[in-house]
Amino acid sequence: MIVILKRPTEENIRLVCRKLEQYGYGSNVSQGEEKTIIGAIGTRPEHRALLMEQFAGLPFVERVVPVLKPYKLVSSESRDGRSVVKVGSVSFGGSEVVLCAGPCAVESFEQLSAVAGSVKASGAKVLRGGAFKPRSSPYDFQGLGEKALEMLSELGRQLDLPVATEVRSARQVEIVAEHADVLQIGARNMQNFDLLREAGHSGKPVLLKRGFSATIEEWMKAAEYVASTGNMNVLLCERGVRTFEPQERFTLDVTAVLLARQHSHLPVGVDPSHPAGRRDLVPGLALAGVAAGADFLLVEVHNDPDSALCDGPQALLPDQFAELACQVRSVAKALGRQ
Ligand code: PEP
Ligand code: MN
């Protein structure tokens, strides 16, 4: 259940949380600009009806909503309207379609600097770049690790761009959170529950990729793991699922964007690069994502993709990204967005 307070004084909030605790529930307090919402964490069906009645009778409670979904905090049932996740001065989930771009992997300071400068000039608001790469083969380039984190934070500072990078294991959360503004959890790790919790506890915004064979419900429950730590700053990102078609690397599940936006109030974005696997398909998939309501795009860009150490064939050249950024703005405008 969710308790929505109309007079959220500290005392009122404490009273509700204490009562929940008495009945064996945890609580998650989310303070919005107008309302404060307290989510009851735990499943104690024997007390639910009684507690709901008691809360509804309190003068400072606006309403009590039973949330029956197994993902309560991230469920659209728990909020009126969509939530906005702030990363520095960038807002995800508002009217702007936020462009996040950069190389698949950080390879050198020069490479990152060239790509970062160009994507910023084209309107990207967040710099992406892999430091710890999740590679299918242990013999493939695994990323520059901490050195890459330092380059990301240095260039992010220089260009005033927040930085998003993948954290591959729970052990890396602390070091990645020291350097990055957004912790990316990759498709292969969507159900790494220890990682989800640890990333949540870092307090940093978490970009959660959908696993390539995960159902929408599994994806929502994974987001709930992060939210259940009290960190509601979660960005959902569709990046394609496995299908039978060999001509595409994965299949972008556009329907998932629509469904995720129905099921959750969290911002939903699209990574058009990994489903494409080849750069000629990337712009079309990106625009399809925007048309479906994506709040952000996560796009791979490289200044010399032929010599890229990871995912070169799907990386857009800087000029191609500039062109895509213009097209995104046109589609966004047609939909009443920025
Ligand atoms: C990436 O963004 O570079 C990446 C590895 O993504 P995914 O987890 O979606 O494969
Ligand atoms: Mn990649």
PDB file of N, CA and C in Angstrom, residues 276-321:
ATOM      1  N   ALA A 276      20.701  -2.810 -32.959  1.00  0.00           N
ATOM      2  CA  ALA A 276      21.087  -2.674 -34.367  1.00  0.00           C
ATOM      3  C   ALA A 276      22.303  -3.540 -34.674  1.00  0.00           C
ATOM      4  N   GLY A 277      23.370  -3.328 -33.913  1.00  0.00           N
ATOM      5  CA  GLY A 277      24.612  -4.057 -34.200  1.00  0.00           C
ATOM      6  C   GLY A 277      25.339  -3.496 -35.407  1.00  0.00           C
ATOM      7  N   ARG A 278      24.686  -2.624 -36.165  1.00  0.00           N
ATOM      8  CA  ARG A 278      25.310  -1.985 -37.350  1.00  0.00           C
ATOM      9  C   ARG A 278      24.754  -0.571 -37.476  1.00  0.00           C
ATOM     10  N   ARG A 279      25.638   0.354 -37.870  1.00  0.00           N
ATOM     11  CA  ARG A 279      25.265   1.778 -37.713  1.00  0.00           C
ATOM     12  C   ARG A 279      24.134   2.229 -38.608  1.00  0.00           C
ATOM     13  N   ASP A 280      23.931   1.569 -39.770  1.00  0.00           N
ATOM     14  CA  ASP A 280      22.872   2.076 -40.661  1.00  0.00           C
ATOM     15  C   ASP A 280      21.471   1.908 -40.057  1.00  0.00           C
ATOM     16  N   LEU A 281      21.328   1.012 -39.092  1.00  0.00           N
ATOM     17  CA  LEU A 281      20.002   0.789 -38.494  1.00  0.00           C
ATOM     18  C   LEU A 281      19.746   1.679 -37.275  1.00  0.00           C
ATOM     19  N   VAL A 282      20.810   2.294 -36.775  1.00  0.00           N
ATOM     20  CA  VAL A 282      20.681   3.011 -35.489  1.00  0.00           C
ATOM     21  C   VAL A 282      19.711   4.209 -35.543  1.00  0.00           C
ATOM     22  N   PRO A 283      19.816   5.105 -36.544  1.00  0.00           N
ATOM     23  CA  PRO A 283      18.925   6.281 -36.515  1.00  0.00           C
ATOM     24  C   PRO A 283      17.439   5.898 -36.543  1.00  0.00           C
ATOM     25  N   GLY A 284      17.087   4.960 -37.398  1.00  0.00           N
ATOM     26  CA  GLY A 284      15.674   4.546 -37.495  1.00  0.00           C
ATOM     27  C   GLY A 284      15.162   4.000 -36.177  1.00  0.00           C
ATOM     28  N   LEU A 285      15.974   3.180 -35.521  1.00  0.00           N
ATOM     29  CA  LEU A 285      15.544   2.603 -34.233  1.00  0.00           C
ATOM     30  C   LEU A 285      15.431   3.693 -33.170  1.00  0.00           C
ATOM     31  N   ALA A 286      16.380   4.634 -33.209  1.00  0.00           N
ATOM     32  CA  ALA A 286      16.349   5.727 -32.222  1.00  0.00           C
ATOM     33  C   ALA A 286      15.062   6.528 -32.384  1.00  0.00           C
ATOM     34  N   LEU A 287      14.714   6.844 -33.630  1.00  0.00           N
ATOM     35  CA  LEU A 287      13.518   7.662 -33.875  1.00  0.00           C
ATOM     36  C   LEU A 287      12.256   6.878 -33.530  1.00  0.00           C
ATOM     37  N   ALA A 288      12.267   5.567 -33.787  1.00  0.00           N
ATOM     38  CA  ALA A 288      11.114   4.737 -33.406  1.00  0.00           C
ATOM     39  C   ALA A 288      10.938   4.786 -31.893  1.00  0.00           C
ATOM     40  N   GLY A 289      12.062   4.755 -31.181  1.00  0.00           N
ATOM     41  CA  GLY A 289      12.006   4.830 -29.717  1.00  0.00           C
ATOM     42  C   GLY A 289      11.397   6.141 -29.250  1.00  0.00           C
ATOM     43  N   VAL A 290      11.822   7.226 -29.879  1.00  0.00           N
ATOM     44  CA  VAL A 290      11.279   8.541 -29.492  1.00  0.00           C
ATOM     45  C   VAL A 290       9.785   8.593 -29.797  1.00  0.00           C
ATOM     46  N   ALA A 291       9.419   8.063 -30.977  1.00  0.00           N
ATOM     47  CA  ALA A 291       7.996   8.064 -31.346  1.00  0.00           C
ATOM     48  C   ALA A 291       7.167   7.268 -30.346  1.00  0.00           C
ATOM     49  N   ALA A 292       7.776   6.228 -29.759  1.00  0.00           N
ATOM     50  CA  ALA A 292       7.053   5.395 -28.780  1.00  0.00           C
ATOM     51  C   ALA A 292       7.020   6.039 -27.395  1.00  0.00           C
ATOM     52  N   GLY A 293       7.726   7.146 -27.242  1.00  0.00           N
ATOM     53  CA  GLY A 293       7.648   7.851 -25.954  1.00  0.00           C
ATOM     54  C   GLY A 293       8.906   7.795 -25.122  1.00  0.00           C
ATOM     55  N   ALA A 294      10.024   7.406 -25.731  1.00  0.00           N
ATOM     56  CA  ALA A 294      11.271   7.341 -24.947  1.00  0.00           C
ATOM     57  C   ALA A 294      11.616   8.707 -24.360  1.00  0.00           C
ATOM     58  N   ASP A 295      12.019   8.704 -23.106  1.00  0.00           N
ATOM     59  CA  ASP A 295      12.426   9.939 -22.437  1.00  0.00           C
ATOM     60  C   ASP A 295      13.892  10.249 -22.693  1.00  0.00           C
ATOM     61  N   PHE A 296      14.645   9.218 -23.101  1.00  0.00           N
ATOM     62  CA  PHE A 296      16.063   9.454 -23.402  1.00  0.00           C
ATOM     63  C   PHE A 296      16.563   8.411 -24.383  1.00  0.00           C
ATOM     64  N   LEU A 297      17.686   8.731 -25.025  1.00  0.00           N
ATOM     65  CA  LEU A 297      18.360   7.783 -25.908  1.00  0.00           C
ATOM     66  C   LEU A 297      19.785   7.607 -25.410  1.00  0.00           C
ATOM     67  N   LEU A 298      20.291   6.393 -25.527  1.00  0.00           N
ATOM     68  CA  LEU A 298      21.676   6.093 -25.147  1.00  0.00           C
ATOM     69  C   LEU A 298      22.346   5.562 -26.411  1.00  0.00           C
ATOM     70  N   VAL A 299      23.219   6.379 -27.004  1.00  0.00           N
ATOM     71  CA  VAL A 299      23.724   6.072 -28.349  1.00  0.00           C
ATOM     72  C   VAL A 299      25.245   5.943 -28.333  1.00  0.00           C
ATOM     73  N   GLU A 300      25.749   4.906 -29.020  1.00  0.00           N
ATOM     74  CA  GLU A 300      27.203   4.752 -29.126  1.00  0.00           C
ATOM     75  C   GLU A 300      27.746   5.540 -30.317  1.00  0.00           C
ATOM     76  N   VAL A 301      28.804   6.315 -30.038  1.00  0.00           N
ATOM     77  CA  VAL A 301      29.425   7.168 -31.059  1.00  0.00           C
ATOM     78  C   VAL A 301      30.936   6.962 -30.951  1.00  0.00           C
ATOM     79  N   HIS A 302      31.608   6.892 -32.106  1.00  0.00           N
ATOM     80  CA  HIS A 302      33.072   6.729 -32.108  1.00  0.00           C
ATOM     81  C   HIS A 302      33.677   7.572 -33.223  1.00  0.00           C
ATOM     82  N   ASN A 303      34.841   8.166 -32.955  1.00  0.00           N
ATOM     83  CA  ASN A 303      35.475   9.011 -33.974  1.00  0.00           C
ATOM     84  C   ASN A 303      36.241   8.192 -35.009  1.00  0.00           C
ATOM     85  N   ASP A 304      36.556   6.930 -34.659  1.00  0.00           N
ATOM     86  CA  ASP A 304      37.269   6.063 -35.599  1.00  0.00           C
ATOM     87  C   ASP A 304      36.779   4.628 -35.382  1.00  0.00           C
ATOM     88  N   PRO A 305      35.540   4.375 -35.771  1.00  0.00           N
ATOM     89  CA  PRO A 305      34.927   3.085 -35.413  1.00  0.00           C
ATOM     90  C   PRO A 305      35.652   1.869 -35.975  1.00  0.00           C
ATOM     91  N   ASP A 306      36.376   2.056 -37.100  1.00  0.00           N
ATOM     92  CA  ASP A 306      37.066   0.899 -37.677  1.00  0.00           C
ATOM     93  C   ASP A 306      38.164   0.375 -36.759  1.00  0.00           C
ATOM     94  N   SER A 307      38.665   1.242 -35.889  1.00  0.00           N
ATOM     95  CA  SER A 307      39.706   0.742 -34.977  1.00  0.00           C
ATOM     96  C   SER A 307      39.180   0.624 -33.539  1.00  0.00           C
ATOM     97  N   ALA A 308      37.862   0.694 -33.363  1.00  0.00           N
ATOM     98  CA  ALA A 308      37.287   0.597 -32.014  1.00  0.00           C
ATOM     99  C   ALA A 308      37.586  -0.770 -31.399  1.00  0.00           C
ATOM    100  N   LEU A 309      37.790  -0.778 -30.095  1.00  0.00           N
ATOM    101  CA  LEU A 309      38.099  -2.038 -29.407  1.00  0.00           C
ATOM    102  C   LEU A 309      36.827  -2.793 -29.028  1.00  0.00           C
ATOM    103  N   CYS A 310      35.674  -2.143 -29.203  1.00  0.00           N
ATOM    104  CA  CYS A 310      34.416  -2.781 -28.801  1.00  0.00           C
ATOM    105  C   CYS A 310      33.259  -2.129 -29.559  1.00  0.00           C
ATOM    106  N   ASP A 311      32.425  -2.921 -30.194  1.00  0.00           N
ATOM    107  CA  ASP A 311      31.183  -2.435 -30.825  1.00  0.00           C
ATOM    108  C   ASP A 311      31.378  -1.355 -31.890  1.00  0.00           C
ATOM    109  N   GLY A 312      32.523  -1.401 -32.611  1.00  0.00           N
ATOM    110  CA  GLY A 312      32.767  -0.430 -33.685  1.00  0.00           C
ATOM    111  C   GLY A 312      31.666  -0.400 -34.750  1.00  0.00           C
ATOM    112  N   PRO A 313      31.231  -1.587 -35.234  1.00  0.00           N
ATOM    113  CA  PRO A 313      30.272  -1.571 -36.353  1.00  0.00           C
ATOM    114  C   PRO A 313      28.954  -0.842 -36.056  1.00  0.00           C
ATOM    115  N   GLN A 314      28.593  -0.745 -34.794  1.00  0.00           N
ATOM    116  CA  GLN A 314      27.310  -0.099 -34.474  1.00  0.00           C
ATOM    117  C   GLN A 314      27.476   1.365 -34.041  1.00  0.00           C
ATOM    118  N   ALA A 315      28.733   1.826 -33.965  1.00  0.00           N
ATOM    119  CA  ALA A 315      28.954   3.198 -33.494  1.00  0.00           C
ATOM    120  C   ALA A 315      28.653   4.190 -34.613  1.00  0.00           C
ATOM    121  N   LEU A 316      27.920   5.244 -34.304  1.00  0.00           N
ATOM    122  CA  LEU A 316      27.710   6.322 -35.267  1.00  0.00           C
ATOM    123  C   LEU A 316      28.978   7.165 -35.322  1.00  0.00           C
ATOM    124  N   LEU A 317      29.253   7.730 -36.488  1.00  0.00           N
ATOM    125  CA  LEU A 317      30.323   8.728 -36.586  1.00  0.00           C
ATOM    126  C   LEU A 317      29.776  10.032 -35.998  1.00  0.00           C
ATOM    127  N   PRO A 318      30.661  10.904 -35.538  1.00  0.00           N
ATOM    128  CA  PRO A 318      30.169  12.152 -34.935  1.00  0.00           C
ATOM    129  C   PRO A 318      29.173  12.917 -35.815  1.00  0.00           C
ATOM    130  N   ASP A 319      29.432  12.979 -37.124  1.00  0.00           N
ATOM    131  CA  ASP A 319      28.502  13.698 -38.025  1.00  0.00           C
ATOM    132  C   ASP A 319      27.141  13.018 -38.094  1.00  0.00           C
ATOM    133  N   GLN A 320      27.178  11.705 -38.083  1.00  0.00           N
ATOM    134  CA  GLN A 320      25.901  10.974 -38.130  1.00  0.00           C
ATOM    135  C   GLN A 320      25.107  11.211 -36.847  1.00  0.00           C
ATOM    136  N   PHE A 321      25.823  11.311 -35.719  1.00  0.00           N
ATOM    137  CA  PHE A 321      25.113  11.589 -34.462  1.00  0.00           C
ATOM    138  C   PHE A 321      24.512  12.992 -34.499  1.00  0.00           C
TER     139      PHE A 321
END
